[in-house]
XYZ file of C-alpha atoms in Angstrom:
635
model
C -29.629 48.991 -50.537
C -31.208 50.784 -53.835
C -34.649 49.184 -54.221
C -35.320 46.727 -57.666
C -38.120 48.730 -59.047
C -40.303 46.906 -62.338
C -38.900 48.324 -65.292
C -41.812 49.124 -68.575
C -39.534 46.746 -70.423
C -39.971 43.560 -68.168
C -43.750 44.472 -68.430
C -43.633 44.405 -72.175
C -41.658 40.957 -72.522
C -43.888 38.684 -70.195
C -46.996 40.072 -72.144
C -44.565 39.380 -75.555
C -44.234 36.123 -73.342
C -47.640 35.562 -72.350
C -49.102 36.082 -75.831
C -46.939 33.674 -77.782
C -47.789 31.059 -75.373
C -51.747 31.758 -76.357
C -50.992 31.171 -79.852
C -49.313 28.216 -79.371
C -52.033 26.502 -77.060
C -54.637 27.667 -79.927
C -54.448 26.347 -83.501
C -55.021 29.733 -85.776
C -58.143 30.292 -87.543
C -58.033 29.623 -91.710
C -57.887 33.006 -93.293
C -60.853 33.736 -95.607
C -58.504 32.678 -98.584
C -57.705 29.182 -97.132
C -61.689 28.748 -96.340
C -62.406 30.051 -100.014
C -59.831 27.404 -101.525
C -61.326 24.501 -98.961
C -64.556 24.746 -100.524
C -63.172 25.005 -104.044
C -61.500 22.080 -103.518
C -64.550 20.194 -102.102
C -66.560 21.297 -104.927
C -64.489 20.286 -107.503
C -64.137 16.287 -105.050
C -67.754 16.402 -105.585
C -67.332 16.942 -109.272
C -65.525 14.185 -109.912
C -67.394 12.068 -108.168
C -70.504 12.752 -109.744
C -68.379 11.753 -113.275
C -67.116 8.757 -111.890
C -70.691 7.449 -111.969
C -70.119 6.627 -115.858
C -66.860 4.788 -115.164
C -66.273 1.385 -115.399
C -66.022 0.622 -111.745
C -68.821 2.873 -111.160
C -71.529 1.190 -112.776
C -70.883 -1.603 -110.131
C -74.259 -0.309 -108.383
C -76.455 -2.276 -107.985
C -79.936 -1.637 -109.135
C -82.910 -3.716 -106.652
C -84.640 -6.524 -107.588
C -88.134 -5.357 -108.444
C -86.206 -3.008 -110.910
C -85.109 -6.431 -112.405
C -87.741 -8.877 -111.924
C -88.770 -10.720 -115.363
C -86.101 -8.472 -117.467
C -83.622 -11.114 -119.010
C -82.347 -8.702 -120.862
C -81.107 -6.280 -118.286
C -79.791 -9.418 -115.878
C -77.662 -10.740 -119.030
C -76.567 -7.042 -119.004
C -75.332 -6.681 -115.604
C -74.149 -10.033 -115.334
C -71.841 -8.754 -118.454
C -70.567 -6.059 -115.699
C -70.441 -7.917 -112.802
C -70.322 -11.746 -113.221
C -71.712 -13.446 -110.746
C -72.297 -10.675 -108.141
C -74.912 -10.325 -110.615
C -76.675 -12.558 -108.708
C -77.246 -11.121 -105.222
C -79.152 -8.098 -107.164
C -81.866 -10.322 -108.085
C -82.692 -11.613 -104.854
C -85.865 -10.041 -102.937
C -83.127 -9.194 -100.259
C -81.813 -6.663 -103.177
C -83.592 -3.335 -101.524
C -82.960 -0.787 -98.922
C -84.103 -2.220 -96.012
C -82.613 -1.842 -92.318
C -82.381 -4.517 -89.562
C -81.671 -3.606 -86.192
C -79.777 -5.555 -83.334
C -79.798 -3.896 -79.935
C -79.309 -4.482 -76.509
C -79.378 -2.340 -72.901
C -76.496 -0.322 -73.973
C -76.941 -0.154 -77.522
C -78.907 0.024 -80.889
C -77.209 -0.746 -84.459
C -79.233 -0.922 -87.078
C -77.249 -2.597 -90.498
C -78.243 -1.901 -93.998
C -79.054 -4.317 -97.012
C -77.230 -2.032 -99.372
C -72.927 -2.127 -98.093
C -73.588 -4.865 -95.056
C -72.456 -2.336 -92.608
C -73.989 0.294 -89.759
C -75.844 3.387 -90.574
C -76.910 3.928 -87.421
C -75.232 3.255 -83.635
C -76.930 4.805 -80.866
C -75.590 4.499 -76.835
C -79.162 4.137 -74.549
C -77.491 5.132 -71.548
C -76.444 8.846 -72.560
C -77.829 11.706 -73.981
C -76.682 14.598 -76.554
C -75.526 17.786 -75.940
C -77.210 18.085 -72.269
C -78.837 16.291 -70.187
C -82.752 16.117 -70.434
C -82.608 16.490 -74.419
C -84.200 13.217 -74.584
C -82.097 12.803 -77.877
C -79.601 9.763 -77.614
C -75.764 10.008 -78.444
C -75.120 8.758 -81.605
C -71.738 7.656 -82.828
C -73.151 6.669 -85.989
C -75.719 8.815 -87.504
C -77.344 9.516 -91.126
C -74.512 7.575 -92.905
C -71.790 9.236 -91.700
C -69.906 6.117 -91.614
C -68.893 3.576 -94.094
C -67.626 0.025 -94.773
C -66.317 -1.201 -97.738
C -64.253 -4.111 -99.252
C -63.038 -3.662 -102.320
C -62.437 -7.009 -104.259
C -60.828 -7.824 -107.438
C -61.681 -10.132 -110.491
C -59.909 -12.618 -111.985
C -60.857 -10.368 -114.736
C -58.899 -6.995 -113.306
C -62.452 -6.154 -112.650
C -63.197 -3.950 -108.622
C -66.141 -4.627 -106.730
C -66.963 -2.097 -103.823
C -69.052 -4.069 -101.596
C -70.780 -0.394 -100.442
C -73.009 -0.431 -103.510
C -73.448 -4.413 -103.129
C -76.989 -5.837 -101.490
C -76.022 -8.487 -98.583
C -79.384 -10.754 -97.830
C -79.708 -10.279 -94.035
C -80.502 -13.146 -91.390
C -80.914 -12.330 -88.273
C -81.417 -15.576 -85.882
C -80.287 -16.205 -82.272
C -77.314 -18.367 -80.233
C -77.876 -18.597 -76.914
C -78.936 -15.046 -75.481
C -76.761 -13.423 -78.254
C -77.962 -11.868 -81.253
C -76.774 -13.215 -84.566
C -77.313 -10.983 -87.878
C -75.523 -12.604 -90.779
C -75.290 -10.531 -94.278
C -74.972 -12.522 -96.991
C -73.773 -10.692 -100.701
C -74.403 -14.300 -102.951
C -72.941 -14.741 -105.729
C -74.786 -18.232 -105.999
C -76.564 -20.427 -103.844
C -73.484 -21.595 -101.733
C -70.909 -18.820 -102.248
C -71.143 -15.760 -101.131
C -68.893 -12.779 -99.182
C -70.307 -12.734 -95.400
C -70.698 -10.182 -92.207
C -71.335 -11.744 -89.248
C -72.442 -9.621 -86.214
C -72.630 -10.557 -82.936
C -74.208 -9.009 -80.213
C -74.074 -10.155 -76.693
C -76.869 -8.751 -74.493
C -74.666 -6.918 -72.005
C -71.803 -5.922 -73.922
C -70.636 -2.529 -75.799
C -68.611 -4.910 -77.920
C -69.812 -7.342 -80.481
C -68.219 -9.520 -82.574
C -67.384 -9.241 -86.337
C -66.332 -11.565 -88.862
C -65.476 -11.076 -92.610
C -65.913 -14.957 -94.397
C -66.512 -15.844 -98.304
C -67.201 -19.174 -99.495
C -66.975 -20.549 -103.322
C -65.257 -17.018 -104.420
C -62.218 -18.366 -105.676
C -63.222 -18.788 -108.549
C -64.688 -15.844 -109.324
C -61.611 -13.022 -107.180
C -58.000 -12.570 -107.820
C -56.926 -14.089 -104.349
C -53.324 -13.873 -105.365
C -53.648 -10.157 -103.669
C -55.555 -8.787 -100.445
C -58.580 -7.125 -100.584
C -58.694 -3.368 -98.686
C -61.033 -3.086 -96.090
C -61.922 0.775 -95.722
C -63.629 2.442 -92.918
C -65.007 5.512 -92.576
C -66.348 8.091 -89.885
C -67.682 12.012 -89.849
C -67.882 12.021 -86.291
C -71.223 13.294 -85.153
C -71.174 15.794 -82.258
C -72.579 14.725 -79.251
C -71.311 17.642 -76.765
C -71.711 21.447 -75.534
C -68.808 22.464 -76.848
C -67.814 21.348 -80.658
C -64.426 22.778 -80.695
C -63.935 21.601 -77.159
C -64.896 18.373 -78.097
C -62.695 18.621 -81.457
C -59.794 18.982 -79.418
C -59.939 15.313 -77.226
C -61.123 13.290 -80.613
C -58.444 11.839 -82.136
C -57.416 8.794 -84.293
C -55.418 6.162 -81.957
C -54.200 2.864 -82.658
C -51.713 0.311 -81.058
C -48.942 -1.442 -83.534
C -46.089 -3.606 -82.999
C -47.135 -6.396 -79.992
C -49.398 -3.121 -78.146
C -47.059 0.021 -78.969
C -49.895 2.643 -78.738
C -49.697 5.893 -81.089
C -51.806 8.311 -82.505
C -52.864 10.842 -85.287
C -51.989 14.304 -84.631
C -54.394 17.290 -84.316
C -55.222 18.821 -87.094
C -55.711 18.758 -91.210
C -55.118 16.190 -92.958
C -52.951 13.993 -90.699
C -51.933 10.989 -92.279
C -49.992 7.869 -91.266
C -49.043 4.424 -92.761
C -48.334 2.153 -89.950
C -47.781 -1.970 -89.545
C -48.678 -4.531 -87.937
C -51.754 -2.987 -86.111
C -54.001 -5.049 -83.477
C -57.009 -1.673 -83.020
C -57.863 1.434 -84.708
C -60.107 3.718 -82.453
C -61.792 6.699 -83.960
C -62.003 8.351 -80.555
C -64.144 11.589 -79.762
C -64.035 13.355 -76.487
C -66.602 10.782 -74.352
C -67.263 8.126 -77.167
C -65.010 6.231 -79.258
C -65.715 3.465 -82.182
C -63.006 0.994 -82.153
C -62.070 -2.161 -84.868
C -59.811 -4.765 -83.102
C -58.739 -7.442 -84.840
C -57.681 -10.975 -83.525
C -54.856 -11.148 -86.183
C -53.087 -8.191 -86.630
C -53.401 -6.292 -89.840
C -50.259 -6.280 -91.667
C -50.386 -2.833 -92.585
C -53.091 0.266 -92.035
C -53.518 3.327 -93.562
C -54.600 6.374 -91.232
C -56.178 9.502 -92.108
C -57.422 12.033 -90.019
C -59.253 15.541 -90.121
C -59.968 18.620 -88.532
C -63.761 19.985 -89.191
C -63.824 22.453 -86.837
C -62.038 25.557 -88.119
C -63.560 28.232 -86.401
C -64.752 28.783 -82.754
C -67.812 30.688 -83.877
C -69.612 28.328 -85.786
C -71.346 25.897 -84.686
C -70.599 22.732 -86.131
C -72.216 19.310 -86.650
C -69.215 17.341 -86.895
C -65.958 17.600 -85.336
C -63.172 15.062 -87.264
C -62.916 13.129 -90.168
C -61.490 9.654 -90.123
C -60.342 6.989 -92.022
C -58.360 4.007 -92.028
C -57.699 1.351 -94.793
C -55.919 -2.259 -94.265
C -55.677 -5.294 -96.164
C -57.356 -8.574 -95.554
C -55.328 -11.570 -97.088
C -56.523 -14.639 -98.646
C -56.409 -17.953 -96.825
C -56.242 -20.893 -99.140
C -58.215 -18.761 -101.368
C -61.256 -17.403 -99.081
C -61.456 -14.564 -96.254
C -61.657 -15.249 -92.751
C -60.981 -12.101 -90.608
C -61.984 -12.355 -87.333
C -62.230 -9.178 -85.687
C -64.476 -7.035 -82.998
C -66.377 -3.604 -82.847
C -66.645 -1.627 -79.992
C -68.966 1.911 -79.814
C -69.605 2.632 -76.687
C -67.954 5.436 -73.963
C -64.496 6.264 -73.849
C -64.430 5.404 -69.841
C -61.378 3.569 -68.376
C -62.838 0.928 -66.180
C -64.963 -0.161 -68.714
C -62.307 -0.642 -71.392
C -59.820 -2.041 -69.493
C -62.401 -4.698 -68.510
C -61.517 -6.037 -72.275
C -58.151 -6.735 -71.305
C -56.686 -5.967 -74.804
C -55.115 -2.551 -73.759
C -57.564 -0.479 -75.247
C -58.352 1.328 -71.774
C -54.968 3.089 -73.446
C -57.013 5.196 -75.778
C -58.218 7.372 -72.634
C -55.457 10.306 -72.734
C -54.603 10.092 -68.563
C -50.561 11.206 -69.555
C -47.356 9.467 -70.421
C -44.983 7.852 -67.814
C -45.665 8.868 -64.313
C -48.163 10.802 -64.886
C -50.575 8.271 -66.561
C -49.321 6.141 -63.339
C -50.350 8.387 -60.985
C -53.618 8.593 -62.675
C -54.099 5.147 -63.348
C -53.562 3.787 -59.679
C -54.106 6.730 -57.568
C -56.199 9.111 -58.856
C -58.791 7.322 -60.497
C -59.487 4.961 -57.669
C -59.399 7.296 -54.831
C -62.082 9.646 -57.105
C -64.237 7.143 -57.832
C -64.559 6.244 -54.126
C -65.759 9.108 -53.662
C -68.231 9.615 -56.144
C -69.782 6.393 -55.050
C -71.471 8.153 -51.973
C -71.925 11.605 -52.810
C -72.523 13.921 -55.860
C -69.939 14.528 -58.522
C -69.396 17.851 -57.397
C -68.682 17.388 -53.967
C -66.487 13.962 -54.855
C -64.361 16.604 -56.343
C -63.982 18.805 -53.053
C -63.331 15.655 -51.145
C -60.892 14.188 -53.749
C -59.276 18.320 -53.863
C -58.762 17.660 -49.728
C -57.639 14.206 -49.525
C -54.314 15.361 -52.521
C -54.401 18.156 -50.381
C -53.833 16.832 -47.108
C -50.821 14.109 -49.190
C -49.460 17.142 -50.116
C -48.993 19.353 -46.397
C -45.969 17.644 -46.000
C -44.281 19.018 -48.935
C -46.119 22.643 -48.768
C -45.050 22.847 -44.864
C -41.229 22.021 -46.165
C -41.971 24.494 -48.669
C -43.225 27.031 -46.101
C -40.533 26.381 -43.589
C -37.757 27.139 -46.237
C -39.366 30.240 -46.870
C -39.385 31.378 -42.971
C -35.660 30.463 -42.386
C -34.977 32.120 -46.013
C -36.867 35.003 -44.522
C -35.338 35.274 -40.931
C -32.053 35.395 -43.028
C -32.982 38.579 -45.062
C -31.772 41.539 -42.768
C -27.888 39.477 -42.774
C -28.156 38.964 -47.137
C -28.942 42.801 -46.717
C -26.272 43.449 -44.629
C -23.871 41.524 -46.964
C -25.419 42.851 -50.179
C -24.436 46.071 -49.007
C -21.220 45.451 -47.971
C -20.309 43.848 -51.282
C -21.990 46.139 -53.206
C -19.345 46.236 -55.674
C -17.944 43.008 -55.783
C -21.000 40.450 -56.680
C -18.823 37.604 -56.965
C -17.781 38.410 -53.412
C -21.376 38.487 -51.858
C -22.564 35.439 -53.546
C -19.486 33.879 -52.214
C -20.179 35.175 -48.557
C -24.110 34.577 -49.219
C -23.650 30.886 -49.474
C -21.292 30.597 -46.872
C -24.076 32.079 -44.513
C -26.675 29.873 -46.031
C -23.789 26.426 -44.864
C -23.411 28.382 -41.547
C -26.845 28.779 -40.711
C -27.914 25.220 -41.654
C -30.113 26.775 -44.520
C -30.650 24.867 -48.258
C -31.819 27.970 -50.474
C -33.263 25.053 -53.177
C -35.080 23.663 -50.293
C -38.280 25.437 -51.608
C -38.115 24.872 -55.165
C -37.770 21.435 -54.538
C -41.102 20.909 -53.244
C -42.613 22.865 -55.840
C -41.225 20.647 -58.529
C -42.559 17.757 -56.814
C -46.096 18.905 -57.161
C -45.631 19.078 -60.867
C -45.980 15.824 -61.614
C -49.820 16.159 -58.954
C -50.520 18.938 -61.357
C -50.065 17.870 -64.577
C -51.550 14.385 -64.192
C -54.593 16.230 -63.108
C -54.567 18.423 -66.104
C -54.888 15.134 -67.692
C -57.456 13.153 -65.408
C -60.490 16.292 -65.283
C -60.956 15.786 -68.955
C -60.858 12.172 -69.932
C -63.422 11.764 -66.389
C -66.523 10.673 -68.370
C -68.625 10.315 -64.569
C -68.223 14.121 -64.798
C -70.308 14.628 -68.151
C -73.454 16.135 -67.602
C -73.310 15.986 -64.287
C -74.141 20.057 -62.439
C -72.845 21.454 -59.281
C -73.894 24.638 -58.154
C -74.270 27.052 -61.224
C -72.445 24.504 -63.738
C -75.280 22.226 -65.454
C -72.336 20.102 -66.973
C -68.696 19.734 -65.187
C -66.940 18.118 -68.137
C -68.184 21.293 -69.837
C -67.770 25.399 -68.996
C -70.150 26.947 -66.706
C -71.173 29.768 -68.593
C -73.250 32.170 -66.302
C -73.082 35.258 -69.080
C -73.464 35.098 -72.887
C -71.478 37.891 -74.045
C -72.625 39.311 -77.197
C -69.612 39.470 -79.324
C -66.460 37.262 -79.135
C -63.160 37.640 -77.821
C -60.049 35.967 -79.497
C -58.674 33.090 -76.902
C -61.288 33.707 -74.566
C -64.595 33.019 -76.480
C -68.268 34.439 -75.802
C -69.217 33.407 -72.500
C -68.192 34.159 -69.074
C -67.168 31.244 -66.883
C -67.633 31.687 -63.381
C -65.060 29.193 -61.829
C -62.175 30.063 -63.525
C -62.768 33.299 -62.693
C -62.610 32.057 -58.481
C -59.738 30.517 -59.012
C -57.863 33.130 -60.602
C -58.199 35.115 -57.486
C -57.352 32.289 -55.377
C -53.836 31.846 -57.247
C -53.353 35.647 -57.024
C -53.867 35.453 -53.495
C -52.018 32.702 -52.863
C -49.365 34.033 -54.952
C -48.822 37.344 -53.091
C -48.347 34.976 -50.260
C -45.668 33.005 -51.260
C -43.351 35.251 -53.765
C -43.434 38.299 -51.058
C -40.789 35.933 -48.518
C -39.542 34.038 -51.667
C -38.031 37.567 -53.665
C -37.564 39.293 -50.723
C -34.491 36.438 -49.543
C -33.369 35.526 -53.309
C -30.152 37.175 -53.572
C -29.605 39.065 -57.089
C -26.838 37.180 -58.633
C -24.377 39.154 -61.137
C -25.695 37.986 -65.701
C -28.300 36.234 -64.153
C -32.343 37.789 -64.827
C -33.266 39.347 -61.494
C -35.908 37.205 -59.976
C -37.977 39.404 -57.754
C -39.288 41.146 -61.090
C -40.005 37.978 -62.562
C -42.031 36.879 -59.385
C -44.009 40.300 -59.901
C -45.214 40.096 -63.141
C -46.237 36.506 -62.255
C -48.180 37.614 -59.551
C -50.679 38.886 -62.456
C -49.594 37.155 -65.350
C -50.032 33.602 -63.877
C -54.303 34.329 -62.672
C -54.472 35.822 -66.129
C -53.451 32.942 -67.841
C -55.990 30.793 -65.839
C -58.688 33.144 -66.733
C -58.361 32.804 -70.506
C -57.423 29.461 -70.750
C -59.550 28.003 -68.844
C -62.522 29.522 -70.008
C -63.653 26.899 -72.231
C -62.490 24.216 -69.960
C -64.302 21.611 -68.295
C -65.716 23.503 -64.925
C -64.825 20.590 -62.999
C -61.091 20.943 -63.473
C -61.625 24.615 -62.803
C -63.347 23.824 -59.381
C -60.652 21.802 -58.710
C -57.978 24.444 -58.577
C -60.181 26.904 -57.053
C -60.626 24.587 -54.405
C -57.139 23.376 -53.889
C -55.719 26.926 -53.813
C -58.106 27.820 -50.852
C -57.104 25.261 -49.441
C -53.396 25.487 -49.754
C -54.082 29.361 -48.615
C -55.426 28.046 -45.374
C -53.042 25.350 -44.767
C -50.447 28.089 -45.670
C -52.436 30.399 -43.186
C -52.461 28.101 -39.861
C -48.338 26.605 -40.206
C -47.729 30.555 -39.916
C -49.530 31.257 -37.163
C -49.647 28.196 -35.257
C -46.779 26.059 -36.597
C -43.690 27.596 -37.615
C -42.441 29.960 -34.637
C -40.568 32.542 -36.614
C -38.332 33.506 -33.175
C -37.720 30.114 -32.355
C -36.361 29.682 -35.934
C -34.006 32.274 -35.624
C -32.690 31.697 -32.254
C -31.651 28.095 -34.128
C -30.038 29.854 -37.254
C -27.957 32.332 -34.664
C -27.217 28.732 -32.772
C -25.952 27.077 -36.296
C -23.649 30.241 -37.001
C -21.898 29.729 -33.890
C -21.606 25.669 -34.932
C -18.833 24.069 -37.191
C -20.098 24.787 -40.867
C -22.298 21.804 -42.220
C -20.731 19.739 -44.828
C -21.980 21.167 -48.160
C -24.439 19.761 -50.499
C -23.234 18.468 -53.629
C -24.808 21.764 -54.920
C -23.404 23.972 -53.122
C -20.294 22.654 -52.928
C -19.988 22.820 -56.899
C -21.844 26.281 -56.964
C -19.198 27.390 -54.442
C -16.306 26.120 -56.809
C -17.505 27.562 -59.509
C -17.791 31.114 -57.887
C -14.610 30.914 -56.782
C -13.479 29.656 -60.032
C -14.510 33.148 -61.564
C -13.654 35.359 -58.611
C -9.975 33.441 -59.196
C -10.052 33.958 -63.232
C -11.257 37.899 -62.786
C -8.068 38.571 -60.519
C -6.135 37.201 -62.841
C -7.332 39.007 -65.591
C -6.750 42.570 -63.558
C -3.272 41.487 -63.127
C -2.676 40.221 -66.965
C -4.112 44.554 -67.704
């Protein structure tokens, strides 16, 4: 029979192949145009801010109280501006001063001037790597904001960001009480409430005026907006960039978010949380009454590879707070803490959702199989080797399905010389040999699917892990081996120039377990093209299986470059493993004779009742064979 040989042509469409797929896994760097026209644009956002400041609404700021203190002249003024927020600016609260509330697992210190956090910091992790002794920081040098914008009866806006709240800071029970007060007179007043508890990543928050409604339009709701420039806190900033995300749950805990990218936008209703999620850490507003409405906006900051950046996404979210019998009183929560799934789901308001682990079964298998089985593990014995453990134990779940897998090959294979035989003798007449071909396959007892099936049963195994390596916060900062940080690469060789897709570093476990799936490949597709019969229009497979045989390692090299090293451990690990399960069923399990004498036993049996499958394959083969006759007859 005339041997398939690899054609220059196949070569050149699975690189074709290969390389779209690269550029669709990678968002494409801005051209120097687009960059130029970015920071025209920002410019020119700057601009008008800076004239804004002689605007009407503008000249809301308020100036402190020593800056006031005896001058009747300029508190008429800004009374004339402001009414009776007027008032809060001459209070001795009316300056730039920071409290801070803190517990074991976090610091927040609150500002006079806007009521809200400039700084959050998380006691229990570090920055960038471990050892830095620099804390992470999901708030940091105001790159967050709160503001409520209110309304006069007059058609006049107040942005609370510029307003002076008079902080108290006083105790219930062991919880920490901070309450910031923006007066408008002795006994009214907007209010922030803060709650800390002193074991808790979550505090409360409630938004409250008294005696303002007499002084606001209440007839519409006042927009809460909240802002975040989220600070990086890992190795990698596009990395990181690429698991922060804006997500939020709507509709009675529908859960949804932003897509990657510039600009992203997104008016959605009835929402119970917004979470402005990086990769490890997330900030999250929860609200015990859903908002009616929210406004979502999110960011990309990271638009090229090579630079490295300070922050990754910008975020932003805007809802309305209605008016109850004319005062505000919005109950509602703050989280900033780590984006880990035990801890959030110990909340039990479905925020543990927020932690990307898949969609459908794959988030199940994750969920209840995956996550407690790992954790197990890493409960006596370093992160590194929980993940060699956790690698055997899916492993060892799996032999059924790769001995199935490896038997179908060795009957498919024991088959070969009589497909040969048949191939030849039908040489000219595909239809023909397909026909006979399947009609050996009932005879001998064989299923020729029986060995995909098993491979699309692992699919769902491999994709939830795709999912699980990533979102494993016990993994950050953690080393094994050469890798100081498995939720990171493990770089071994800075490279001194950069390479499109792959980056400028060397990463050593990928590079293992690209050989492993090239030697495991040549294992499996030598049996698996050799007994695939070539059938007539369709592509032939034993070329395909070739250029996989390289193209599939290669793909693993680049892509996973940049990866966290743990999930590239993983599948260096697994394939070895698989090799030398793969390794002792041929040698000491399957009995290649002993399958053959069984197949030359079947042939000599009644013919099996066919498989749906085959059944319809076989009609539909003879279906054509029936139409092409007639069609020689009709010429």
């Amino acid at each position: 029979m005339e041997e398939k040989k690899l054609d220059v042509k196949s070569i050149v469409g699975f690189v074709l192949i290969f390389g779209i797929l690269m550029w669709m896994m990678y968002p494409k760097e801005p051209t120097k145009q687009e960059l130029a026209a970015e920071k025209a644009k920002k410019e020119q956002l700057a601009k008008d801010a800076a004239q804004q400041k002689n605007t009407k609404t503008a000249e809301i700021v308020a100036p402190t109280a020593d800056s006031l203190k005896g001058d009747s002249t300029q508190i008429a003024k800004l009374k004339g501006t402001l009414g009776d927020f007027a008032y809060s600016a001459t209070l001795p609260s009316a300056k730039e001063n920071l409290t801070t509330i803190e517990n074991g697992l976090v610091s927040l210190t609150i500002a006079n001037k806007g009521g809200y956090i400039v700084s959050a910091k998380l006691k229990k992790y570090e920055r960038i790597k471990k050892g830095s002794g620099d804390l992470v920081e999901l708030i940091h040098n105001n790159n967050a904001g709160l503001n409520l914008k209110l309304q006069t009866q007059d058609n006049r806006v107040i942005d609370t960001k510029n307003m002076f709240f008079e902080p108290t800071l006083s105790k219930s029970g062991e919880n920490q009480v901070l309450s910031m007060r923006l007066k408008t007179g002795p006994d009214a007043f907007l209010e922030y409430t803060y709650v800390l508890k002193p074991t808790d990543y979550m505090l409360d928050f409630t938004v409250r005026s008294q005696g303002l409604n007499k002084v606001l339009n209440t007839s519409k709701p006042a927009d809460l907006e909240w802002t975040l420039k989220s600070f990086r806190n890992e190795k990698s900033a596009s990395y990181e960039a690429r698991y922060a995300d804006l997500r939020y749950a709507y509709e009675d805990s529908k859960q949804d978010y932003l897509g990657q990218g510039k600009d992203k936008t997104e008016t959605v209703d009835k929402v119970s949380y917004i979470a402005f999620k990086q990769h490890f850490f997330t900030s999250i507003l929860l609200t015990d009454k859903p908002f009616t409405k929210a406004e979502l906006y999110s960011d990309n900051l990271v638009h090229n590879d090579q630079v490295d950046t300070v922050f990754t996404k910008q975020f932003r979210a805007t809802v309305p707070l209605a008016f109850e019998n004319g005062e505000l009183n919005q109950k509602m929560n703050w989280y900033y803490g780590p984006t880990d799934y035990g801890i959030l789901k110990t909340y039990d308001r479905n925020i543990e959702k927020i932690v990307p682990l898949g969609w459908g079964i794959f988030g199940w298998i994750n969920r209840y199989l995956f996550i407690p089985a790992y954790d197990f593990f890493s409960l006596f014995m370093s992160q590194g080797l929980a993940i060699i453990f956790f690698t055997i134990l899916i492993k060892l779940i799996m032999s059924p399905v790769t001995y199935k897998s490896f038997l179908s090959q060795a009957k498919m294979k024991v088959l070969r010389p009589d497909i040969a035989e048949l191939g030849e003798k039908f040489k000219k007449d595909p239809m023909k040999k397909q026909q006979e071909t399947m009609k050996l396959y009932n005879k001998a007892g064989v299923n020729p699917m029986a060995g995909c099936i098993p491979a699309l049963l692992q699919m769902p195994v491999f994709y939830a892990l795709f999912q699980f390596f990533p979102s494993a916060l016990s993994l950050r900062q953690e080393g094994f081996l050469w890798a100081t940080d498995l939720s990171s690469f493990d770089s071994v060789y800075k490279l001194p120039f950069f390479i499109p897709l792959y980056g400028n570093h060397i990463s050593l476990f990928p590079i293992l377990a690209s050989i492993a799936i090239f030697f495991y490949m040549k294992m499996t597709t030598g049996d698996q093209q050799a007994a695939a019969p070539q059938q007539e229009g369709m592509p032939d497979m034993a070329k395909i299986m070739k250029v996989m045989i390289y193209v599939s390692p290669l793909m693993m090299l680049f892509f996973f470059n940049n990866y966290a090293s743990g999930l590239s451990l993983y599948y260096f690990i697994s394939n070895l493993i698989t090799i030398g399960i793969m390794l002792v069923i041929k040698n000491y399990i399957v009995d290649t004779d002993k399958i053959h004498a069984q197949i030359q036993e079947n042939k000599l049996k009644e013919p099996k009742k066919k498989s749906g499958f085959q059944q319809k394959l076989q009609d539909m083969m003879e279906q054509a064979e029936a139409e092409k006759a007639n069609g020689k007859k009709t010429k």
